[in-house]
Coordinates of C-alpha atoms and ligand atoms in Angstrom, one line a residue:
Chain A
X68 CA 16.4 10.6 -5.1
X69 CA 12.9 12.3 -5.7
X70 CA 12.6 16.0 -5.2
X71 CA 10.0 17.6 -4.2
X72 CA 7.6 18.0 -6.9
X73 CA 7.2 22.3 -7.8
X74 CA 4.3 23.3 -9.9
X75 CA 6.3 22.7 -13.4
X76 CA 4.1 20.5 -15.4
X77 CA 0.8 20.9 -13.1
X78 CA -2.7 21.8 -15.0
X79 CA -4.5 22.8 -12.2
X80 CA -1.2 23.7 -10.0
X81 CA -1.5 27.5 -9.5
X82 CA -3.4 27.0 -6.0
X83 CA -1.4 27.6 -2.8
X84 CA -0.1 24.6 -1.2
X85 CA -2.6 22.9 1.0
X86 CA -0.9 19.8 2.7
X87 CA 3.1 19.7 1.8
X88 CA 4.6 16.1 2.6
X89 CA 8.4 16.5 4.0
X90 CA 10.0 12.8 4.7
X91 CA 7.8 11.9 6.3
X92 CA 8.1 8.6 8.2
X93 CA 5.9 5.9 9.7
X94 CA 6.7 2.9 11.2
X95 CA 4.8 0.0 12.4
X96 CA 7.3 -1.4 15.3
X97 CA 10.8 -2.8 12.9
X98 CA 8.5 -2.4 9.5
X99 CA 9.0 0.7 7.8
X100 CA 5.6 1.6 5.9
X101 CA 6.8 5.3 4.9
X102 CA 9.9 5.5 4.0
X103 CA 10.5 9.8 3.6
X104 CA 8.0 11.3 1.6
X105 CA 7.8 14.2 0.2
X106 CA 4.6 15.3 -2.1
X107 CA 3.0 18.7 -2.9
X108 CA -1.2 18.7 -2.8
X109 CA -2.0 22.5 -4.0
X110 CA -5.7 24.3 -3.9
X111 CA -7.9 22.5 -5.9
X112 CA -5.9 19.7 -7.5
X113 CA -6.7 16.3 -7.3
X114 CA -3.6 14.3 -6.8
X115 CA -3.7 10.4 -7.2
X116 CA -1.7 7.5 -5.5
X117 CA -1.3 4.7 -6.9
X118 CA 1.2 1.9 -6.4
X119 CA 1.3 -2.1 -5.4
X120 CA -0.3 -3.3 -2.5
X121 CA 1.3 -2.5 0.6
X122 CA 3.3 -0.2 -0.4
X123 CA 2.0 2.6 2.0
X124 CA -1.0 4.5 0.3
X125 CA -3.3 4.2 2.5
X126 CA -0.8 4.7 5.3
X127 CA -0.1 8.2 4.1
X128 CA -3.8 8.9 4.1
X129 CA -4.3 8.0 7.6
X130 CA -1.5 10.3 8.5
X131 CA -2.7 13.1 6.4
X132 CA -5.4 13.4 8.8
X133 CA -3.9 12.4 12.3
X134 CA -5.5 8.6 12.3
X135 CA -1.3 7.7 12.5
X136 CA 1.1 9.2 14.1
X137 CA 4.4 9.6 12.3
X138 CA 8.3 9.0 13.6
X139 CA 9.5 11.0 11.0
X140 CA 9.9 14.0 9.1
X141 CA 6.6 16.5 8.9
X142 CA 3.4 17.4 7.4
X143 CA 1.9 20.6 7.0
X144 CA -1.6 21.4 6.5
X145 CA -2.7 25.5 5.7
X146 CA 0.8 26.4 6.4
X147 CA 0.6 24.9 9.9
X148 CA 2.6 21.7 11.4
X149 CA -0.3 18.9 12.1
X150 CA -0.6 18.9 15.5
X151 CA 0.1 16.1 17.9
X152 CA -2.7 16.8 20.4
X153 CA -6.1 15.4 20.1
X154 CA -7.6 18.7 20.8
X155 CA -6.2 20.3 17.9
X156 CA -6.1 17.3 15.6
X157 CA -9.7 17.2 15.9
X158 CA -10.1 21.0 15.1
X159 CA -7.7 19.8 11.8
X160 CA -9.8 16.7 10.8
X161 CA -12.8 19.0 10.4
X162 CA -11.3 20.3 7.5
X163 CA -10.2 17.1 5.7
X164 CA -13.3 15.0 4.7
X165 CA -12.2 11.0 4.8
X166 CA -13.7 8.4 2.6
X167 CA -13.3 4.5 2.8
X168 CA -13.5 1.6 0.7
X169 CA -15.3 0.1 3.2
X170 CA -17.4 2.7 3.2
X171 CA -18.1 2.6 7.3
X172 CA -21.1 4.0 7.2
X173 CA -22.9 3.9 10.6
X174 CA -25.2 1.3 10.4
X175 CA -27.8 2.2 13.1
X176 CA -28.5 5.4 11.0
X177 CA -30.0 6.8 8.2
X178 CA -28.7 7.8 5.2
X179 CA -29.7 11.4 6.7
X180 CA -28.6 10.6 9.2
X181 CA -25.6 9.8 8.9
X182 CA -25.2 12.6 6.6
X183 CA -25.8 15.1 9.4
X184 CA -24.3 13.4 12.1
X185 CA -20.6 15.4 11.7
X186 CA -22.5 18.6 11.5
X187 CA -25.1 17.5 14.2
X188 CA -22.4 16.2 17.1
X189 CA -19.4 18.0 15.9
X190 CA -20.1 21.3 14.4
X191 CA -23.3 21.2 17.5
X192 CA -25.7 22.5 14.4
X193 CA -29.3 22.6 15.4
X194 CA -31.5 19.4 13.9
X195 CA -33.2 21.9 11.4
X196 CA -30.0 23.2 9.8
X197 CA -28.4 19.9 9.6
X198 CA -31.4 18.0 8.4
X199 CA -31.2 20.5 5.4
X200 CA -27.9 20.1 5.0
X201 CA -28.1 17.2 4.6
X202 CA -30.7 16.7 2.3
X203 CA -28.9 18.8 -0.3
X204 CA -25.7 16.5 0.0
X205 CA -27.8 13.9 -0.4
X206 CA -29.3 15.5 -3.4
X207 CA -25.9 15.9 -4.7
X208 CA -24.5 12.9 -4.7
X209 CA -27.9 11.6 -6.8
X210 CA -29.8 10.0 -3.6
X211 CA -32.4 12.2 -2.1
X212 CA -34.9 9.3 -3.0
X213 CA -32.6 7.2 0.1
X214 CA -32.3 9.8 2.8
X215 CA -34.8 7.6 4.9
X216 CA -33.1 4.4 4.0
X217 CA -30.5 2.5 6.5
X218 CA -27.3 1.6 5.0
X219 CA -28.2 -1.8 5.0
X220 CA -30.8 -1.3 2.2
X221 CA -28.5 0.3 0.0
X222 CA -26.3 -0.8 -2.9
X223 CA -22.8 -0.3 -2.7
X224 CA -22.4 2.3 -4.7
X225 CA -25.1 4.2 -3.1
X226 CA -23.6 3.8 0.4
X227 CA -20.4 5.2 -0.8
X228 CA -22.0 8.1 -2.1
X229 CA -23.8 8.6 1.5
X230 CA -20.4 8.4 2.6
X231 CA -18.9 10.8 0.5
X232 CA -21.7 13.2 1.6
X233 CA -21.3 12.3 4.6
X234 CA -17.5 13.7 4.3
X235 CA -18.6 16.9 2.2
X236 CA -21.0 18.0 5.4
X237 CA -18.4 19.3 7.2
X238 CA -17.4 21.9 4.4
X239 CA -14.0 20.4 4.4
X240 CA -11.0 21.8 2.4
X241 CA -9.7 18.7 1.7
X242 CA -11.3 15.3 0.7
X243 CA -9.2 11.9 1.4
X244 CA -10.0 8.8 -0.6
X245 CA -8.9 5.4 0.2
X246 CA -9.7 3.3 -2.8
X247 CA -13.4 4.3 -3.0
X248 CA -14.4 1.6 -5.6
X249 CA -12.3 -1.3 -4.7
X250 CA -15.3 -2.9 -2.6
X251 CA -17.9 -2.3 -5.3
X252 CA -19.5 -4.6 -8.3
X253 CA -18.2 -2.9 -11.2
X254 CA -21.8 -1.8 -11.9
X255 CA -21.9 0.6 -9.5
X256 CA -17.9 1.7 -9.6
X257 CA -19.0 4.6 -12.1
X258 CA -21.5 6.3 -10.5
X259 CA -19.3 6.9 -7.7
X260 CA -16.4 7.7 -9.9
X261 CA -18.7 10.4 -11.3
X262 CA -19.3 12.3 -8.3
X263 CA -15.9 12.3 -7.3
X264 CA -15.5 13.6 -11.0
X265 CA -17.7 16.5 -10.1
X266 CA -16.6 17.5 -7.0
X267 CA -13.2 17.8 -8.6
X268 CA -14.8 19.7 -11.5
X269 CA -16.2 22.0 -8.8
X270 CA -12.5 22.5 -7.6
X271 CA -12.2 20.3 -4.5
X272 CA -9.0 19.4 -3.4
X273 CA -8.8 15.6 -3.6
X274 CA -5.9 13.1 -2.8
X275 CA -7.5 9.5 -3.9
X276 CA -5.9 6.2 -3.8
X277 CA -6.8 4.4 -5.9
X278 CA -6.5 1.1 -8.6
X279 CA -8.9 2.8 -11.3
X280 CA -6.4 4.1 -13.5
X281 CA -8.3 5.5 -16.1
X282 CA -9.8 7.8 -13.2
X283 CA -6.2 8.7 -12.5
X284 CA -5.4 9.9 -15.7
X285 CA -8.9 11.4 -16.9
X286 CA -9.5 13.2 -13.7
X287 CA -5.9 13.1 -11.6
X288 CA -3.6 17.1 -12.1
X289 CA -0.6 15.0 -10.3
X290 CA 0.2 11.3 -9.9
X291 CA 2.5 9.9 -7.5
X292 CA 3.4 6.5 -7.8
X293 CA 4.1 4.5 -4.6
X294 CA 6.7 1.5 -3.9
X295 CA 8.0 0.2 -0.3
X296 CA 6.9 3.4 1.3
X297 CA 8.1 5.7 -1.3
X298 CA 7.3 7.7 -4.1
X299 CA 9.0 6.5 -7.0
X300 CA 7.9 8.8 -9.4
X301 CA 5.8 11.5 -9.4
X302 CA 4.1 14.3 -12.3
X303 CA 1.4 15.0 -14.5
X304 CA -0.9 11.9 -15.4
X305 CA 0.6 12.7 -19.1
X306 CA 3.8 12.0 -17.9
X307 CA 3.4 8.7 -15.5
X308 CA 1.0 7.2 -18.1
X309 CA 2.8 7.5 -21.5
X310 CA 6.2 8.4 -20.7
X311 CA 7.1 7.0 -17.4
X312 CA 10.6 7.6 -16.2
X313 CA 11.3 4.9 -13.8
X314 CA 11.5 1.2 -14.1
X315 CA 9.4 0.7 -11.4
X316 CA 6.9 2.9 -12.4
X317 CA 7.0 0.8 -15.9
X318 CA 6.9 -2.5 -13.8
X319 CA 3.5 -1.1 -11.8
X320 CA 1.8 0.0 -15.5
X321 CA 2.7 -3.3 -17.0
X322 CA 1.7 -5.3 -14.7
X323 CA -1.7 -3.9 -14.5
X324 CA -1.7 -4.4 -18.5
X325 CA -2.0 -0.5 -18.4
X326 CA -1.4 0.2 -22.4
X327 CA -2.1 4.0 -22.3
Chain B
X299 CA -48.7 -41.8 50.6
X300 CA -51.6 -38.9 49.9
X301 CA -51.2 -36.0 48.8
X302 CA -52.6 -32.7 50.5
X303 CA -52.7 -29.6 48.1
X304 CA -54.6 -27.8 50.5
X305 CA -51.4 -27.0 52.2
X306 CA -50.7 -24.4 49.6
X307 CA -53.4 -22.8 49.6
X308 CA -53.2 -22.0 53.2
X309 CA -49.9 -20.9 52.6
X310 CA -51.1 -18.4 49.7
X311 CA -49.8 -14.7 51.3
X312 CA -45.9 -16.3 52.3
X313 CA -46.0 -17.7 48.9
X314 CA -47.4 -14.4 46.8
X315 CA -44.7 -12.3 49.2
X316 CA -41.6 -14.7 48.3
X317 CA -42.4 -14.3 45.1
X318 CA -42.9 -10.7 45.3
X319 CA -39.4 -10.7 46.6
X320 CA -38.3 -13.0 43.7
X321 CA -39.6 -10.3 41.2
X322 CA -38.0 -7.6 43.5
X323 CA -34.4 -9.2 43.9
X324 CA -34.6 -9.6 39.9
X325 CA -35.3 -6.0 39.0
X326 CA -33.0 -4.5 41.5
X327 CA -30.2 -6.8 40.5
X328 CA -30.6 -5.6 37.1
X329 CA -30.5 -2.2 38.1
X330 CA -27.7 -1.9 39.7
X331 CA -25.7 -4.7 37.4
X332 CA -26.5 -3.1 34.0
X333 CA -25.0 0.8 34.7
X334 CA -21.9 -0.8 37.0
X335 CA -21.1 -3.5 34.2
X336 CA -21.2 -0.7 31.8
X337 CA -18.9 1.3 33.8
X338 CA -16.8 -1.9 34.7
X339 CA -16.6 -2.7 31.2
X340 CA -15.4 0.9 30.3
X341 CA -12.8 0.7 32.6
X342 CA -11.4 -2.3 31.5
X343 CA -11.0 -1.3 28.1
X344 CA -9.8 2.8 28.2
X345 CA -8.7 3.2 31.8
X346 CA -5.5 3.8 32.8
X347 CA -3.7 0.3 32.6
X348 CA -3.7 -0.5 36.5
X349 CA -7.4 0.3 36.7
X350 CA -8.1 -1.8 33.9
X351 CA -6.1 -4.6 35.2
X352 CA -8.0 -4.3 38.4
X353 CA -11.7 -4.6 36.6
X354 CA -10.8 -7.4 34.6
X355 CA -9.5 -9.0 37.8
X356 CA -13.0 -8.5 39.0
X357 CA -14.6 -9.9 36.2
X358 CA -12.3 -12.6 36.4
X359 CA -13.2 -13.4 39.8
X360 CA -16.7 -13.2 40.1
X361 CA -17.6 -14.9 36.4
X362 CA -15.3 -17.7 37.7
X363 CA -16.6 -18.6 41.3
X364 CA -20.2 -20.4 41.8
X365 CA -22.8 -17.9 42.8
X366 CA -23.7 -19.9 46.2
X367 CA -20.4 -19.4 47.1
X368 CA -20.3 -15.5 46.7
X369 CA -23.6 -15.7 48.9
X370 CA -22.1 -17.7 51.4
X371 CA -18.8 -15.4 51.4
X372 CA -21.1 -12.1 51.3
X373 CA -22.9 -13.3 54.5
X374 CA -19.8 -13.9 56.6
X375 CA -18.1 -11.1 55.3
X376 CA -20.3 -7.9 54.2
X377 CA -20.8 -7.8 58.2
X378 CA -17.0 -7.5 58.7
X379 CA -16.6 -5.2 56.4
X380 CA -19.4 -2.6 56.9
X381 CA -18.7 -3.2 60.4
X382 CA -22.6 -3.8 61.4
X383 CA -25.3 -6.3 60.6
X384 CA -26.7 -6.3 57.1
X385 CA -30.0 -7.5 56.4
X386 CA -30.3 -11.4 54.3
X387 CA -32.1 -9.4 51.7
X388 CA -29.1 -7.0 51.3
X389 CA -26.6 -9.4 51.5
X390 CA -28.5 -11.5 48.6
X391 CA -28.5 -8.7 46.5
X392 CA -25.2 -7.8 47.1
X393 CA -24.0 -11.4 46.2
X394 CA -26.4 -11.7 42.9
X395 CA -25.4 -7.6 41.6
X396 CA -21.5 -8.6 42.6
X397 CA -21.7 -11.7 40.0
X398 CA -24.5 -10.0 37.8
X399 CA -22.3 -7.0 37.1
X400 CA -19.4 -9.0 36.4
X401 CA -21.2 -11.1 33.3
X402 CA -22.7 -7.8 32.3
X403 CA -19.1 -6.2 32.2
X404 CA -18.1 -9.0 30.1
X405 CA -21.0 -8.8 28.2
X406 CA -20.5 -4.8 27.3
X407 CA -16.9 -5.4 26.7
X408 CA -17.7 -8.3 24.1
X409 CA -20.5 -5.9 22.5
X410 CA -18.0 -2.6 22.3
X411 CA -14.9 -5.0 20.5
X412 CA -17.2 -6.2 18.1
X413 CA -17.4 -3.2 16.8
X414 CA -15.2 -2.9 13.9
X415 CA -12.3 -0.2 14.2
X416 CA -13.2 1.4 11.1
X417 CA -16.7 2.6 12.5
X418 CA -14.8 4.9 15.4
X419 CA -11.9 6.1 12.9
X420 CA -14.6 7.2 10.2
X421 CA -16.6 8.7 13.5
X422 CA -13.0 10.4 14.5
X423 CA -12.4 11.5 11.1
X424 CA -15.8 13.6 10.8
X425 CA -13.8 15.5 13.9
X426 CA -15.5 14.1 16.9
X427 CA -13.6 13.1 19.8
X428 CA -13.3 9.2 21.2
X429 CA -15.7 9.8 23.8
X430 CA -18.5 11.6 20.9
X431 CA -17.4 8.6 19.5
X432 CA -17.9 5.9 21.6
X433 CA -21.4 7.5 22.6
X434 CA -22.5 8.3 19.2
X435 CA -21.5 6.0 16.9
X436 CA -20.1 2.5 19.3
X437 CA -22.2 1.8 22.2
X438 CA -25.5 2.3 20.4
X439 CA -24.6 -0.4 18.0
X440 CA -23.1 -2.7 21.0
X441 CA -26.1 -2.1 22.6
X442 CA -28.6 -3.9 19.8
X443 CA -25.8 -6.7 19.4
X444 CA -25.5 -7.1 23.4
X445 CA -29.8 -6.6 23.8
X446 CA -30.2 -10.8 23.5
X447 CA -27.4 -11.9 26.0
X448 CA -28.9 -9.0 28.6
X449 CA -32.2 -10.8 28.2
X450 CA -30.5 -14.4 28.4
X451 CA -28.6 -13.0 31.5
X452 CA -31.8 -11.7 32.4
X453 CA -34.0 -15.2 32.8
X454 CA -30.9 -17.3 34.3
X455 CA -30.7 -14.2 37.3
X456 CA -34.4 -14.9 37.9
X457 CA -33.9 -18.2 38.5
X458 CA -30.7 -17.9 40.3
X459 CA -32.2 -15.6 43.2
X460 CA -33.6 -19.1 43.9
X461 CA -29.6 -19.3 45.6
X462 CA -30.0 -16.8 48.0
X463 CA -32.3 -18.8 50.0
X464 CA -29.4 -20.4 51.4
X465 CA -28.7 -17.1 53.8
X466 CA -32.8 -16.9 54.5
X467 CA -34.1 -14.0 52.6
X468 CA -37.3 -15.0 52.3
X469 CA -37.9 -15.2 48.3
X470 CA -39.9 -17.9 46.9
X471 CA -37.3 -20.9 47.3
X472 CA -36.8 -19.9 51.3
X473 CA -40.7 -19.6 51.8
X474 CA -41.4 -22.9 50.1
X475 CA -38.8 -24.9 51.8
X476 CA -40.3 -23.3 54.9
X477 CA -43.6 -24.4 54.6
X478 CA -42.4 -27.5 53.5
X479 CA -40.4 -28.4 57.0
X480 CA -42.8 -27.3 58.9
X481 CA -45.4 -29.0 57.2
X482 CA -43.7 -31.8 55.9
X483 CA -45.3 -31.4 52.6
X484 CA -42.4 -31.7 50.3
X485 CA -44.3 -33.1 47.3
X486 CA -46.5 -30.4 47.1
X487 CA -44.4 -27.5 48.1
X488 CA -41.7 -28.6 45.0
X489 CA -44.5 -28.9 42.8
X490 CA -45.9 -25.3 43.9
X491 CA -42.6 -23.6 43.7
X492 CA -41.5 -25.3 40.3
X493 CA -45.2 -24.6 38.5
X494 CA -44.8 -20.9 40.0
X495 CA -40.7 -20.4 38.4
X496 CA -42.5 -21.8 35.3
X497 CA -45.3 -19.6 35.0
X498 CA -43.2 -16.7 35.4
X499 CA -39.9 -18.0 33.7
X500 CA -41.4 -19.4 30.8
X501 CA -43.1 -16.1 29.4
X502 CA -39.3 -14.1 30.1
X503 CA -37.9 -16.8 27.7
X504 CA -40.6 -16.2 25.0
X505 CA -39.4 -13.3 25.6
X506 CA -36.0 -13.3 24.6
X507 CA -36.3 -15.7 22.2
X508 CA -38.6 -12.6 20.7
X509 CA -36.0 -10.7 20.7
X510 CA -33.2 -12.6 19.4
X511 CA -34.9 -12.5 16.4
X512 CA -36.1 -8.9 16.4
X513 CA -32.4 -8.0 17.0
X514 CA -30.7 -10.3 14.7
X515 CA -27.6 -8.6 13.7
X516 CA -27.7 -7.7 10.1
X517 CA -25.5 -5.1 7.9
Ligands
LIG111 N1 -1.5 -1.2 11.9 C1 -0.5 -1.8 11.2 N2 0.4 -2.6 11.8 C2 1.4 -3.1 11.2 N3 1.6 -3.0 9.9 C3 0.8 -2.2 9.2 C4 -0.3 -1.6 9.8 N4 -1.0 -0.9 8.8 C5 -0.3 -1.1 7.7 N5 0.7 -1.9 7.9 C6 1.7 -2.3 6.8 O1 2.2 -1.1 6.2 C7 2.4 -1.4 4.8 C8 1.7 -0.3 4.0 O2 0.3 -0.5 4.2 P1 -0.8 0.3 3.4 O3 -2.1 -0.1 3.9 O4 -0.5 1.8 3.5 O5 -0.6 -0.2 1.9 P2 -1.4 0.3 0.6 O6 -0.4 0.9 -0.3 O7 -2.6 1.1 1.0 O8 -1.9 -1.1 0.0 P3 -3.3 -1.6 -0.6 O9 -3.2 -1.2 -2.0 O10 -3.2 -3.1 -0.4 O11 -4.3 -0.9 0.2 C9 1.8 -2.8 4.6 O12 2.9 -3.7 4.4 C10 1.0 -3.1 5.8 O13 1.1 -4.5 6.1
LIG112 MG1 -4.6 0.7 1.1

């Protein structure tokens, strides 16, 4: 039995609680993908999961921000229930950015554009304000020199950062990552790495899943390691790296050839 | 056996206005096919599930039957249903937009699915709504991918108003026939009509094959 993690042992842990995990549940018709989880993300932490394939990472992501529904148990987000309506799940996604390892990037847009499309459509910001918006994302994540480009003419890397822009336009609290590198030549893996780097440097609150476990432990406050829809084990990257205390956790490390 | 080309000639103003009401049956076809086979195809896919059953019935239906036959059936029908004579013209149009709309629906539908899944969630996860989404981020990509079959659909239509000459509106196929029984000119009123199709058929598929290629999907 896990508890719930407190803020013992956190670096970075003194922020309130932004999204609190309690059991929660998700099932895809007799499959269990969630299997009660409970998991703490505070103010300005970045908390990593990491775990085999299938074992529901990405699912808990997609329910962080209403993309799932969940059968189970709850999840809170500010201090408030997520909501089941659309209405005010949409109000609730505007404060949790989302980015893909697929990047899904709109393809019939610029990299401006897509940049200030949130703001543009969502946020109804006039084309002036957006455009400069956007431009200064775009100057963040190193790629001013693209805004006029289509997704198409970009490298991988470069089209994840868009998207991560993309995400940060809407001034979330929150930023979700779903294996950001996984699709990416391992070229180009670091220079997205190190704007996620900075945007946790600048105190973002991140929850990232992801295979790069040197990330994890260089940048990652709290680790949660995932198996069959639950977390295994969860603490400080100090902790999950060098002194894990469960055998599957071990299993996982090993069989990445993870040698702290 | 000689041959008497003169005979189009004199026929020159019934040709020019059948094919006049060629052009005409085309573009109004098309205009009322394209926004009702968007709709259609809307339907089909987000509408409550009876509704949707109903427009795929529809689409179905009319993809499924041969267009003379929806001509035939609009001719002997439309009157019994609207309950007073309906002109030929009307009727035609009604027949071509019926089986038009249907291909379009399909066509729109086809577009829409191939858009991947991911492109409305990361649309739905910036906060907008399925509909922002589907206006924003989905249909103008369908649209490019869909833009060559339009224009395919497009060029067979304009030779398939060529069927509604079977109820008389006088198009370009009814006129030529016309002239041809009553002047027994068959030779050269085939020859006219086919050179006349081709003159204006063969630029439309230059056309589209133009833009097949400008609209080549890439990502
Ligand atoms: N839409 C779905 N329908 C049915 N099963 C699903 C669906 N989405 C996910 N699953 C299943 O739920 C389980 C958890 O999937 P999830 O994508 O969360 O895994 P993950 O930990 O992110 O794995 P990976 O590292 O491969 O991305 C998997 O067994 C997957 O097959
Ligand atoms: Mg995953």
């Amino acid at each position: 039995m896990i508890a719930e993690n407190n803020s013992g042992g956190r670096a970075k842990g003194t922020g309130a609680t932004i999204i609190r995990y309690r059991g929660v549940v998700k099932r895809y018709g007799a499959f269990t993908a969630l299997d009660g989880v409970f998991l703490n993300v505070h103010a300005g932490e970045v908390v990593c999961l990491i775990g085999p394939s299938g074992s529901g990472k990405s699912t808990l992501l997609r329910c962080t921000n209403g993309l799932e529904s969940i059968e189970g148990g709850d999840i809170e987000f500010e201090g408030t229930m997520l909501p089941r309506d659309e209405r005010a799940l949409r109000a609730v996604r505007q404060r949790m950015g989302m980015v893909f390892q697929s990047f899904e990037l709109f393809p019939h847009l610029t990299a401006q554009q897509n940049v200030s499309e949130g703001p543009r459509t969502v946020l109804q910001m006039n084309q002036a304000d957006a455009n400069q918006r956007a431009a200064a994302l775009l100057d963040k994540v190193g790629l001013a020199d693209k805004a006029p480009n289509y997704p198409s003419a970009l490298s991988g890397g470069q089209q994840q950062r868009v998207a991560i822009a993309r995400a940060l336009a809407m001034n979330p609290d929150v930023m979700l990552f779903d294996e950001p590198t996984s699709a990416l030549d391992p070229e180009t893996i670091g220079e997205v790495l190190s704007v996620m780097k900075k945007l946790a440097d600048e105190g973002m609150t991140m929850v990232v899943v992801t295979h790069e476990m040197s990330f994890a432990r260089r940048v990652g406050d709290w680790v949660a390691v995932f198996d069959a829809g639950r977390i295994v084990e969860q603490g400080p990257p100090r902790q999950i790296f060098d002194a894990p205390t469960t055998e599957r956790t071990r299993d996982f490390l090993s069989h990445l050839g993870w040698s702290g | 056996m000689t041959l008497d080309w003169g005979v189009v000639w004199q026929n020159r103003d019934a040709l020019i206005k059948g094919t006049a009401t060629t052009i005409l049956l085309t573009f109004a076809t098309m205009a009322i096919a394209l926004p009702c086979g968007a709709v259609v195809a809307v339907l089909r896919l987000y509408a409550w599930k009876p509704i949707r059953g109903l427009a795929t019935a529809y689409v179905e239906f009319f993809r499924n039957l041969p267009l003379i036959l929806v001509v035939y059936w609009a001719f002997y029908v439309l009157p019994i249903l609207t309950g007073f004579g309906v002109s030929p013209l009307l009727t035609g149009l009604a027949a071509l937009a019926l089986n038009v709309t249907a291909y379009n629906a399909e066509t729109f539908r086809a577009g829409i699915n191939s858009i991947r899944r991911g492109q409305v969630e990361a649309a739905m996860a910036l906060g907008m709504s399925r509909v922002q989404a589907l206006r924003r981020v989905v249909i103008p990509q369908a649209l490019r991918r869909i833009l060559p079959v339009l224009a395919s659909t497009w060029v067979s239509l304009f030779k398939d108003t060529s069927l509604v000459s079977v109820i008389a509106v006088t198009e370009l196929a009814y006129v030529s026939m016309q002239v041809r029984a009553q002047t027994f000119r068959v030779l050269e009123m085939l020859t006219a009509m086919a050179i006349i199709y081709w003159l204006l058929g063969y630029p439309q598929a230059k056309l589209v094959d133009w833009i097949q290629r400008r609209y080549a999907v890439t990502e």
